[in-house]
Short mmCIF file of C-alpha atoms in Angstrom, two decimals:
data_model
loop_
_atom_site.label_atom_id
_atom_site.label_comp_id
_atom_site.label_asym_id
_atom_site.label_seq_id
_atom_site.Cartn_x
_atom_site.Cartn_y
_atom_site.Cartn_z
CA MET U 133 -43.39 251.87 130.59
CA ALA U 134 -43.21 249.18 128.15
CA LYS U 135 -40.98 249.71 125.01
CA ASN U 136 -42.34 249.70 121.91
CA ARG U 137 -40.75 247.28 119.26
CA ILE U 138 -41.31 246.64 115.77
CA GLN U 139 -42.17 243.22 114.16
CA PHE U 140 -43.43 241.99 110.84
CA ILE U 141 -46.45 239.70 110.82
CA CYS U 142 -47.48 237.65 107.78
CA GLN U 143 -51.03 238.41 106.59
CA ASN U 144 -51.43 235.04 105.38
CA CYS U 145 -50.49 232.63 108.22
CA GLY U 146 -49.93 235.00 111.15
CA SER U 147 -46.21 234.25 111.67
CA THR U 148 -43.96 236.92 113.09
CA HIS U 149 -40.59 237.79 111.76
CA SER U 150 -37.93 240.26 113.23
CA ARG U 151 -37.17 241.74 110.06
CA TRP U 152 -38.84 242.29 106.59
CA ALA U 153 -38.49 239.70 103.89
CA GLY U 154 -40.05 239.15 100.48
CA LYS U 155 -41.17 235.61 101.34
CA CYS U 156 -42.63 234.45 104.39
CA ASP U 157 -40.81 231.48 106.04
CA GLY U 158 -43.97 230.12 107.52
CA CYS U 159 -46.26 229.68 104.61
CA GLY U 160 -44.07 230.41 101.61
CA GLU U 161 -46.12 233.13 100.39
CA TRP U 162 -44.63 236.50 98.83
CA ASN U 163 -45.12 240.01 99.94
CA THR U 164 -47.32 239.33 102.81
CA LEU U 165 -45.09 240.60 105.70
CA VAL U 166 -46.56 243.92 107.10
CA GLU U 167 -44.77 246.21 109.76
CA GLU U 168 -46.79 246.30 113.19
CA GLY U 169 -45.79 247.69 116.45
CA THR U 170 -46.18 245.96 119.72
CA SER U 171 -45.41 246.72 123.20
CA GLY U 172 -42.72 244.33 124.53
CA GLY U 173 -41.31 243.67 128.09
CA ILE U 174 -42.22 240.95 130.61
CA GLY U 175 -41.13 240.97 134.21
CA SER U 176 -39.44 243.50 136.42
CA GLY U 177 -36.75 245.78 135.86
CA PRO U 178 -35.97 249.30 134.11
CA GLY U 179 -38.62 250.06 131.70
CA LYS U 180 -40.64 246.77 132.34
CA MET U 181 -43.90 246.38 134.09
CA ALA U 182 -44.29 244.11 137.04
CA MET U 183 -46.34 241.15 136.68
CA ARG U 184 -49.62 241.03 138.61
CA LYS U 185 -49.69 238.28 141.31
CA GLY U 186 -52.04 235.38 140.42
CA ARG U 187 -54.98 234.06 142.37
CA ALA U 188 -55.60 230.29 143.25
CA VAL U 189 -58.48 228.84 141.46
CA ALA U 190 -60.63 225.99 142.77
CA LEU U 191 -59.77 222.43 141.52
CA THR U 192 -62.23 219.80 141.07
CA THR U 193 -62.44 216.16 139.91
CA LEU U 194 -63.58 214.59 136.66
CA SER U 195 -66.52 212.99 138.46
CA GLY U 196 -69.71 214.79 138.96
CA GLU U 197 -72.97 215.78 137.47
CA ILE U 198 -72.97 216.85 133.82
CA GLU U 199 -75.31 219.51 132.33
CA ASP U 200 -76.19 219.70 128.85
CA ALA U 201 -75.24 223.02 127.23
CA PRO U 202 -78.30 225.16 126.82
CA ARG U 203 -79.22 225.74 123.08
CA ILE U 204 -81.24 228.09 121.08
CA GLN U 205 -83.00 226.33 118.35
CA SER U 206 -83.62 228.28 115.13
CA GLY U 207 -86.25 226.14 113.76
CA ILE U 208 -84.22 225.59 110.43
CA GLY U 209 -83.69 222.01 110.63
CA GLU U 210 -80.59 221.75 108.49
CA LEU U 211 -78.95 224.62 110.50
CA ASP U 212 -79.67 223.13 113.82
CA ARG U 213 -78.38 219.70 112.46
CA VAL U 214 -75.09 221.16 111.66
CA THR U 215 -74.74 223.15 114.94
CA GLY U 216 -75.51 220.08 116.95
CA GLY U 217 -79.05 220.96 118.03
CA GLY U 218 -78.87 224.71 117.79
CA PHE U 219 -76.65 227.71 118.98
CA VAL U 220 -75.07 227.18 122.47
CA ARG U 221 -75.42 230.07 124.85
CA GLY U 222 -72.02 231.87 125.55
CA SER U 223 -70.44 230.19 122.45
CA ALA U 224 -68.60 231.77 119.42
CA LEU U 225 -69.34 230.43 116.12
CA LEU U 226 -67.21 231.31 112.99
CA VAL U 227 -68.96 230.92 109.46
CA GLY U 228 -66.87 231.11 106.30
CA GLY U 229 -67.67 230.94 102.58
CA ASP U 230 -66.88 232.31 99.17
CA PRO U 231 -68.23 235.83 98.50
CA GLY U 232 -71.95 235.63 97.27
CA ILE U 233 -72.33 232.13 98.40
CA GLY U 234 -75.22 233.11 100.75
CA LYS U 235 -73.49 233.54 104.36
CA SER U 236 -75.54 236.77 104.87
CA THR U 237 -78.71 235.39 103.48
CA LEU U 238 -78.41 232.23 105.82
CA LEU U 239 -77.81 234.38 108.86
CA THR U 240 -80.73 236.68 108.09
CA GLN U 241 -83.13 233.82 107.85
CA ALA U 242 -81.78 232.49 110.95
CA ALA U 243 -82.02 235.73 112.76
CA ALA U 244 -85.49 236.10 111.69
CA ALA U 245 -86.58 232.68 112.62
CA LEU U 246 -84.99 233.15 115.98
CA ALA U 247 -86.68 236.62 116.59
CA ARG U 248 -90.04 234.98 115.70
CA ARG U 249 -89.37 232.61 118.59
CA GLY U 250 -89.13 235.35 121.11
CA ASN U 251 -85.39 235.77 121.25
CA ARG U 252 -83.39 239.13 121.04
CA ILE U 253 -81.00 239.24 117.92
CA ILE U 254 -78.69 241.77 116.96
CA TYR U 255 -77.23 241.81 113.51
CA VAL U 256 -74.11 244.23 113.20
CA SER U 257 -72.83 244.61 109.61
CA GLY U 258 -69.50 246.03 108.70
CA GLU U 259 -69.87 245.57 104.95
CA GLU U 260 -73.38 246.74 104.21
CA ALA U 261 -75.55 249.72 105.22
CA VAL U 262 -78.76 249.33 107.14
CA ALA U 263 -80.81 249.91 104.08
CA GLN U 264 -79.14 247.09 102.16
CA ILE U 265 -79.74 244.74 104.81
CA ARG U 266 -83.49 245.72 104.95
CA LEU U 267 -83.74 245.27 101.26
CA ARG U 268 -82.56 241.70 101.64
CA ALA U 269 -84.66 241.06 104.69
CA GLN U 270 -87.81 242.27 102.33
CA ARG U 271 -86.82 239.81 99.79
CA LEU U 272 -86.53 236.95 102.43
CA HIS U 273 -89.78 237.93 104.05
CA ALA U 274 -88.10 238.64 107.39
CA ALA U 275 -88.77 242.44 107.53
CA ASP U 276 -91.57 242.04 109.87
CA THR U 277 -89.39 240.61 112.61
CA SER U 278 -87.72 242.27 115.66
CA VAL U 279 -84.23 241.82 114.62
CA GLU U 280 -82.12 244.84 115.73
CA LEU U 281 -79.61 246.28 113.03
CA ALA U 282 -76.48 248.21 113.21
CA ALA U 283 -73.77 249.23 110.75
CA GLU U 284 -70.50 249.62 112.72
CA THR U 285 -66.93 248.31 112.51
CA ASN U 286 -65.30 249.61 115.62
CA VAL U 287 -65.12 247.06 118.25
CA GLU U 288 -65.55 249.33 121.38
CA ASP U 289 -68.50 250.89 119.91
CA ILE U 290 -70.07 247.46 119.06
CA LEU U 291 -69.49 246.27 122.53
CA ALA U 292 -71.02 249.35 123.90
CA THR U 293 -73.97 248.95 121.80
CA ILE U 294 -74.85 245.29 122.54
CA ASP U 295 -73.90 245.47 126.22
CA THR U 296 -77.50 246.51 127.23
CA LYS U 297 -80.53 245.07 129.06
CA PRO U 298 -82.01 242.70 128.30
CA ARG U 299 -78.99 240.63 127.21
CA PRO U 300 -79.10 239.61 123.47
CA ASP U 301 -79.62 235.87 122.73
CA LEU U 302 -77.56 235.96 119.66
CA VAL U 303 -75.23 238.55 118.06
CA ILE U 304 -74.11 238.16 114.52
CA ILE U 305 -71.11 240.16 113.14
CA ASP U 306 -70.73 240.35 109.52
CA SER U 307 -67.70 240.18 109.05
CA ILE U 308 -64.69 239.71 111.47
CA GLN U 309 -62.42 241.15 108.75
CA THR U 310 -64.04 244.39 108.87
CA LEU U 311 -63.69 245.07 112.70
CA TRP U 312 -60.84 247.27 114.06
CA THR U 313 -59.98 248.32 117.63
CA ASP U 314 -58.33 251.26 119.25
CA ALA U 315 -55.87 248.74 121.14
CA ALA U 316 -54.17 247.88 117.64
CA ASP U 317 -52.41 250.39 115.44
CA SER U 318 -52.61 248.34 112.17
CA ALA U 319 -55.10 248.63 109.41
CA PRO U 320 -58.48 246.87 109.60
CA GLY U 321 -58.36 243.22 108.11
CA SER U 322 -54.63 242.73 109.24
CA VAL U 323 -53.70 239.83 111.48
CA THR U 324 -53.50 241.94 114.61
CA GLN U 325 -56.80 243.51 114.14
CA VAL U 326 -58.62 240.35 113.22
CA ARG U 327 -57.18 238.50 116.33
CA ALA U 328 -57.93 241.40 118.62
CA GLY U 329 -61.58 241.76 117.34
CA ALA U 330 -62.24 238.13 117.60
CA GLN U 331 -60.93 238.05 121.00
CA ALA U 332 -62.90 240.93 122.18
CA MET U 333 -66.09 239.36 120.77
CA ILE U 334 -65.28 235.80 122.23
CA ARG U 335 -64.68 237.45 125.62
CA TYR U 336 -68.18 239.37 125.45
CA ALA U 337 -69.90 235.76 124.71
CA LYS U 338 -68.13 233.97 127.53
CA SER U 339 -68.95 236.66 130.17
CA THR U 340 -72.54 237.52 129.17
CA GLY U 341 -73.80 234.01 127.86
CA ALA U 342 -74.92 235.41 124.64
CA ALA U 343 -74.22 233.45 121.38
CA VAL U 344 -71.89 235.16 118.91
CA VAL U 345 -71.72 234.19 115.31
CA LEU U 346 -68.59 235.67 113.34
CA VAL U 347 -68.58 235.56 109.41
CA GLY U 348 -65.22 235.30 107.80
CA HIS U 349 -64.07 235.52 104.21
CA VAL U 350 -62.18 232.71 102.61
CA THR U 351 -59.00 232.49 100.58
CA LYS U 352 -58.23 231.15 97.21
CA GLU U 353 -57.48 227.84 98.82
CA GLY U 354 -60.92 227.80 100.36
CA GLN U 355 -59.62 228.38 103.96
CA ILE U 356 -60.87 231.09 106.37
CA ALA U 357 -58.85 234.27 105.76
CA GLY U 358 -56.76 235.70 108.52
CA PRO U 359 -54.66 233.89 111.23
CA ARG U 360 -55.64 230.31 111.93
CA VAL U 361 -55.40 231.02 115.58
CA VAL U 362 -59.06 232.48 115.20
CA GLU U 363 -60.41 229.08 114.20
CA HIS U 364 -58.68 227.89 117.49
CA MET U 365 -60.40 230.50 119.59
CA VAL U 366 -63.81 229.86 118.66
CA ASP U 367 -66.08 227.05 119.74
CA GLY U 368 -67.33 226.01 116.23
CA VAL U 369 -66.06 226.49 112.69
CA LEU U 370 -68.77 226.23 109.51
CA TYR U 371 -67.99 226.19 105.95
CA PHE U 372 -70.73 227.34 103.48
CA GLU U 373 -69.77 225.70 100.14
CA GLY U 374 -71.29 225.48 96.66
CA GLU U 375 -70.48 225.71 93.05
CA GLY U 376 -71.27 228.65 90.85
CA GLY U 377 -73.32 226.48 88.39
CA HIS U 378 -75.30 224.67 90.88
CA HIS U 379 -78.37 225.99 92.93
CA TYR U 380 -77.64 224.07 96.06
CA ARG U 381 -75.36 224.88 99.03
CA ILE U 382 -73.84 222.73 101.71
CA LEU U 383 -73.24 223.96 105.20
CA ARG U 384 -70.37 221.73 106.51
CA THR U 385 -69.07 221.37 110.34
CA VAL U 386 -65.27 221.25 110.68
CA LYS U 387 -65.11 222.13 114.39
CA ASN U 388 -67.70 221.98 117.06
CA ARG U 389 -67.02 221.76 120.70
CA PHE U 390 -70.57 221.06 121.57
CA GLY U 391 -71.50 218.62 118.86
CA PRO U 392 -70.41 216.40 115.89
CA THR U 393 -67.86 217.60 113.39
CA ASP U 394 -68.94 215.53 110.33
CA GLU U 395 -72.70 216.62 109.88
CA ILE U 396 -73.69 218.62 106.73
CA GLY U 397 -76.92 220.73 106.03
CA VAL U 398 -78.08 221.10 102.53
CA PHE U 399 -79.98 223.92 101.23
CA GLU U 400 -81.18 225.24 97.83
CA MET U 401 -80.69 228.89 96.63
CA SER U 402 -83.84 230.61 95.15
CA ASP U 403 -84.97 234.15 94.67
CA LYS U 404 -86.82 233.90 97.97
CA GLY U 405 -83.59 232.84 99.94
CA LEU U 406 -82.40 229.42 100.94
CA ARG U 407 -84.81 226.53 101.16
CA GLU U 408 -83.99 223.39 103.19
CA VAL U 409 -83.29 220.08 101.32
CA SER U 410 -84.50 217.32 103.87
CA ASN U 411 -83.52 214.55 101.36
CA PRO U 412 -80.31 215.40 99.56
CA SER U 413 -79.99 212.09 97.83
CA GLU U 414 -82.82 212.85 95.55
CA LEU U 415 -81.27 216.22 94.67
CA PHE U 416 -77.89 214.40 93.72
CA LEU U 417 -79.66 211.82 91.79
CA GLY U 418 -82.21 213.73 89.96
CA GLU U 419 -80.81 213.94 86.48
CA ARG U 420 -79.45 210.45 86.01
CA ASN U 421 -78.67 208.73 82.81
CA GLU U 422 -79.31 205.10 83.81
CA LYS U 423 -78.34 203.43 80.53
CA ALA U 424 -75.12 205.25 80.21
CA PRO U 425 -71.85 203.35 81.10
CA GLY U 426 -69.51 204.73 83.62
CA ALA U 427 -71.99 205.83 86.22
CA ALA U 428 -72.24 204.17 89.59
CA VAL U 429 -74.37 205.27 92.84
CA PHE U 430 -72.41 205.58 95.68
CA ALA U 431 -74.06 205.15 99.23
CA GLY U 432 -72.11 207.62 101.41
CA MET U 433 -72.39 209.01 104.88
CA GLU U 434 -72.10 212.48 105.99
CA GLY U 435 -72.09 212.35 109.80
CA THR U 436 -75.31 210.64 110.76
CA ARG U 437 -76.89 211.20 107.35
CA PRO U 438 -76.75 208.82 104.49
CA VAL U 439 -76.38 210.48 101.07
CA LEU U 440 -76.66 208.70 97.74
CA VAL U 441 -74.64 210.42 95.08
CA GLU U 442 -73.79 209.53 91.44
CA ILE U 443 -70.04 208.93 90.46
CA GLN U 444 -69.47 209.60 86.71
CA ALA U 445 -66.24 208.16 85.05
CA LEU U 446 -65.21 208.44 81.44
CA VAL U 447 -62.20 206.57 79.96
CA ALA U 448 -61.39 207.65 76.40
CA PRO U 449 -58.25 206.68 74.30
CA SER U 450 -55.66 209.20 74.54
CA THR U 451 -53.43 210.70 71.84
CA LEU U 452 -50.75 211.99 74.47
CA GLY U 453 -47.63 210.43 75.69
CA THR U 454 -48.79 210.94 79.21
CA PRO U 455 -52.75 210.25 79.61
CA ARG U 456 -54.69 212.89 81.44
CA ARG U 457 -56.17 212.23 84.87
CA ALA U 458 -58.70 214.87 85.87
CA VAL U 459 -60.88 214.51 89.08
CA VAL U 460 -63.79 216.73 90.38
CA GLY U 461 -65.13 216.14 93.84
CA TRP U 462 -62.68 213.25 94.82
CA ASP U 463 -59.14 212.90 95.85
CA ASN U 464 -56.74 212.68 92.98
CA SER U 465 -54.17 210.61 94.90
CA ARG U 466 -56.93 208.06 95.65
CA LEU U 467 -57.89 207.79 91.93
CA SER U 468 -54.26 206.97 91.25
CA MET U 469 -54.31 204.35 93.76
CA THR U 470 -57.44 202.86 92.39
CA LEU U 471 -56.23 202.87 88.92
CA ALA U 472 -53.00 201.17 90.06
CA VAL U 473 -54.97 198.48 91.97
CA LEU U 474 -57.16 197.89 88.85
CA GLU U 475 -53.98 197.33 86.50
CA ALA U 476 -51.87 195.29 88.97
CA HIS U 477 -54.66 192.96 90.38
CA CYS U 478 -57.44 192.95 87.68
CA GLY U 479 -55.54 193.33 84.65
CA VAL U 480 -57.46 196.26 83.50
CA ARG U 481 -55.23 198.58 81.50
CA PHE U 482 -55.54 202.33 81.65
CA GLY U 483 -51.99 203.41 80.28
CA GLN U 484 -53.29 204.48 76.82
CA HIS U 485 -56.38 206.17 78.04
CA ASP U 486 -57.50 209.48 79.59
CA VAL U 487 -59.37 209.07 82.72
CA TYR U 488 -62.07 211.76 83.82
CA LEU U 489 -63.91 211.34 87.16
CA ASN U 490 -66.66 213.49 88.31
CA VAL U 491 -69.01 213.51 91.22
CA ALA U 492 -72.45 214.56 90.15
CA GLY U 493 -73.97 217.96 91.41
CA GLY U 494 -70.58 219.31 92.57
CA TYR U 495 -70.72 217.18 95.70
CA ARG U 496 -67.36 216.45 97.43
CA ILE U 497 -66.39 213.00 98.71
CA SER U 498 -63.95 212.60 101.47
CA GLU U 499 -64.51 209.00 102.90
CA PRO U 500 -62.76 205.90 101.56
CA ALA U 501 -65.83 204.04 101.18
CA ALA U 502 -66.26 205.34 97.63
CA ASP U 503 -63.39 203.25 96.39
CA MET U 504 -65.65 200.49 95.15
CA ALA U 505 -68.06 202.83 93.29
CA VAL U 506 -65.26 204.54 91.54
CA ALA U 507 -63.70 201.28 90.36
CA ALA U 508 -67.16 200.04 89.11
CA ALA U 509 -67.53 203.29 87.25
CA LEU U 510 -63.98 203.24 85.80
CA VAL U 511 -64.45 199.48 84.58
CA SER U 512 -67.84 200.29 83.33
CA SER U 513 -66.76 203.30 81.18
CA LEU U 514 -63.59 201.28 79.79
CA ALA U 515 -65.86 198.21 79.00
CA GLY U 516 -68.86 200.16 77.62
CA ILE U 517 -71.09 198.15 79.95
CA PRO U 518 -73.73 200.07 81.93
CA LEU U 519 -74.20 199.09 85.37
CA PRO U 520 -77.45 198.01 86.83
CA ALA U 521 -79.58 201.19 87.46
CA ASN U 522 -81.13 199.87 90.76
CA SER U 523 -77.62 199.07 92.35
CA VAL U 524 -75.49 200.99 94.87
CA TYR U 525 -71.87 200.50 95.75
CA PHE U 526 -69.76 201.18 98.80
CA GLY U 527 -66.54 199.73 100.18
CA GLU U 528 -62.81 200.54 100.65
CA VAL U 529 -60.33 199.06 98.41
CA SER U 530 -56.95 198.11 99.75
CA LEU U 531 -53.57 197.99 97.93
CA SER U 532 -53.83 194.26 97.86
CA GLY U 533 -56.98 194.20 96.03
CA ALA U 534 -59.28 193.14 98.71
CA VAL U 535 -62.26 195.03 99.63
CA ARG U 536 -62.52 196.21 103.18
CA ALA U 537 -65.70 196.58 105.28
CA VAL U 538 -66.90 200.12 106.15
CA ALA U 539 -69.14 201.60 108.92
CA HIS U 540 -72.79 202.36 108.94
CA ALA U 541 -73.77 199.70 106.34
CA ALA U 542 -77.22 199.34 107.65
CA GLN U 543 -77.94 203.06 107.27
CA ARG U 544 -76.58 203.15 103.74
CA ILE U 545 -78.65 199.98 102.72
CA LYS U 546 -81.81 201.71 104.34
CA GLU U 547 -81.40 204.95 102.41
CA ALA U 548 -81.06 203.05 99.06
CA GLU U 549 -84.07 200.96 99.72
CA LYS U 550 -86.03 204.05 100.68
CA LEU U 551 -85.12 205.59 97.25
CA GLY U 552 -86.21 202.55 95.30
CA PHE U 553 -82.85 200.61 94.63
CA LYS U 554 -83.04 196.99 94.58
CA GLN U 555 -79.48 195.87 95.11
CA ALA U 556 -76.21 196.88 97.04
CA VAL U 557 -72.86 195.69 96.26
CA LEU U 558 -70.90 195.91 99.63
CA PRO U 559 -67.73 194.32 101.04
CA LEU U 560 -67.82 190.61 102.42
CA GLY U 561 -68.07 190.28 106.25
CA GLY U 562 -69.64 193.62 106.94
CA GLY U 563 -71.44 192.25 110.07
CA GLU U 564 -74.97 191.05 110.71
CA LEU U 565 -77.18 193.03 108.26
CA SER U 566 -80.75 192.64 108.07
CA ARG U 567 -81.94 191.73 104.65
CA PRO U 568 -84.79 193.71 103.51
CA ARG U 569 -87.58 192.13 101.41
CA ASN U 570 -87.20 192.61 97.53
CA PHE U 571 -83.75 193.88 98.13
CA THR U 572 -80.24 191.92 97.23
CA LEU U 573 -77.01 192.22 99.01
CA THR U 574 -74.17 191.07 96.99
CA GLU U 575 -71.13 190.78 98.99
CA THR U 576 -67.73 191.13 97.31
CA GLY U 577 -64.40 190.16 99.04
CA SER U 578 -62.00 191.35 96.35
CA LEU U 579 -61.89 193.76 93.59
CA PRO U 580 -61.13 191.15 90.67
CA ASP U 581 -64.58 189.56 91.74
CA LEU U 582 -66.29 192.90 91.02
CA VAL U 583 -64.58 193.40 87.72
CA ALA U 584 -65.37 189.77 86.67
CA ARG U 585 -69.03 190.29 87.62
CA ILE U 586 -69.28 193.67 85.60
CA ALA U 587 -67.47 191.96 82.60
CA ALA U 588 -69.87 189.04 82.80
CA SER U 589 -72.91 191.32 82.56
CA GLY U 590 -72.43 192.39 78.94
CA PRO U 591 -70.10 192.20 76.04
CA GLY U 592 -69.07 195.77 76.01
CA LYS U 593 -67.70 197.83 73.19
CA ASN U 594 -64.21 198.09 74.47
CA ALA U 595 -63.72 194.33 75.54
CA GLN U 596 -60.52 194.24 73.98
CA ASN U 597 -59.11 196.52 76.72
CA ARG U 598 -59.76 193.74 79.34
CA ASP U 599 -57.28 190.90 79.79
#
C-alpha cells in the first residue's frame, strides 16, 4: 500500500511545501498554505506499488493530411470570433471574469442559441439552483429552448449524469471552484480539488468529443483563481472584462490552441442580456468633445479587428514636490518613457506638471502603436491646442525620438475612413499604402516633427511651457 504523507499546498499559486509556513516562498502571499494529504511512493519495494508496464504507441511523421477541427457555431458573432469560429468538439475552454460581470448570462445566451440550432446542451451549476437559472433564462428569452439543467457539485455525479446517449455537444460547468471529487480529501475550492475536478472534466471532453466550458472566478489581481496549471490543461482561456461604470463588456482571448489569441468580442449589457456590438469604434467614440485640447484618436488593432478609441490627457500645474502621474487603460511605464522622450528630444517640460492619462470608455490598450497618439494628446493638453477632430494617430516611439512603423496600417486607415475621419498621422516608411480619395496621410519620421506641427497649429494658452 502507498504511504500517506502530509504536505502543504499554497491556495494562491499551487506550490507545495514540506512544512507549514506563514508566507509562501513561491508567490509571497501570507496565510495561504493548507495541509493536504497525498499518497506517495513510486517504484517497487516494501510499501510501494509496482509501476505498470507501458505499451508502445505508433509514431508518425510531420507530413500528411490536415483536417480542420470540427466546430460548433453558436450564431453569436462576437463569441464565435473570439473562439476562432465556434466551439471545437472535444476541447475544454476556461472562461474567467469578475463576479457579476456577465459570465453566466453570456453562457446562458450561448447555450440557448446552440440549442435552437439542434445541439444538445447541458448546463451544470454549482452556485445557483435550477429555479434561479430558469429566472435568468426567462429574462433572456431563452426559456423556450431545450437546454438541460442540473445543480450539482460532485464530479462523479456530474460525469454519471452527462455520460448518456445521445452524447451532449456542449457541457457548461459553472463554476470550477465549486466542484469536489471523492478522490481528494481537501475542501471544495482548494488547489487539489480544482485541479482534480478540471482534470476529470477535460478527460471526459477528450474521450467523448463533447466540448466543455469551465467557468472560473478571478482574484483581486484579475487572474483566474486557483492553480495556474488549470490554464495549462485547457485548450483555451477567455477573460470577460468590463468596468462597473460602463455598460459594455469585452471578451478577450489569452490562450487558444485552435485559433488566434489576440481577438476580442464586444458586448453591451442591458436588462435583456448581452447585445453584440459589431462596430466597437462607434461605442468608444460616441461621447467625444472635439474642441477640447488633450484628446487624440488612436487607430488600434485587436487581432484582425481595427478599433478606434479616444486617448485623453490632462497636464495641469502641480503644487507638489513630486508631480502626479496617473494612468487608466495604458501602461504606466510606457507613459514614463514617452514623457522622458518628449523632454529629452522635444524640449517639452513636464517636471512641474501633474499628468493624467485616460483611455475613454474604460478600454485597455496593450500595443506600442499608441505611443504617438499619447504623445500628441500630452502636447495638446500642455499647449492648450486642440488636435484636428478628423485626424487619427498611430505609431511607436523609440527612445531616440524616432517614430517606428507598425503593422496593419492599411486596416487602421480603412477603419478611420469608414468612420468619417479625413487624416491619419502615421510613421514614415510604413510601406506602400493606397491613398483613399479625400483622405490625407501625414507621415512623420520623428517625434519632434509631430510636436512642431502641433505647436504651429495654434498659439495655445500654455505656450510658455514649450522651448
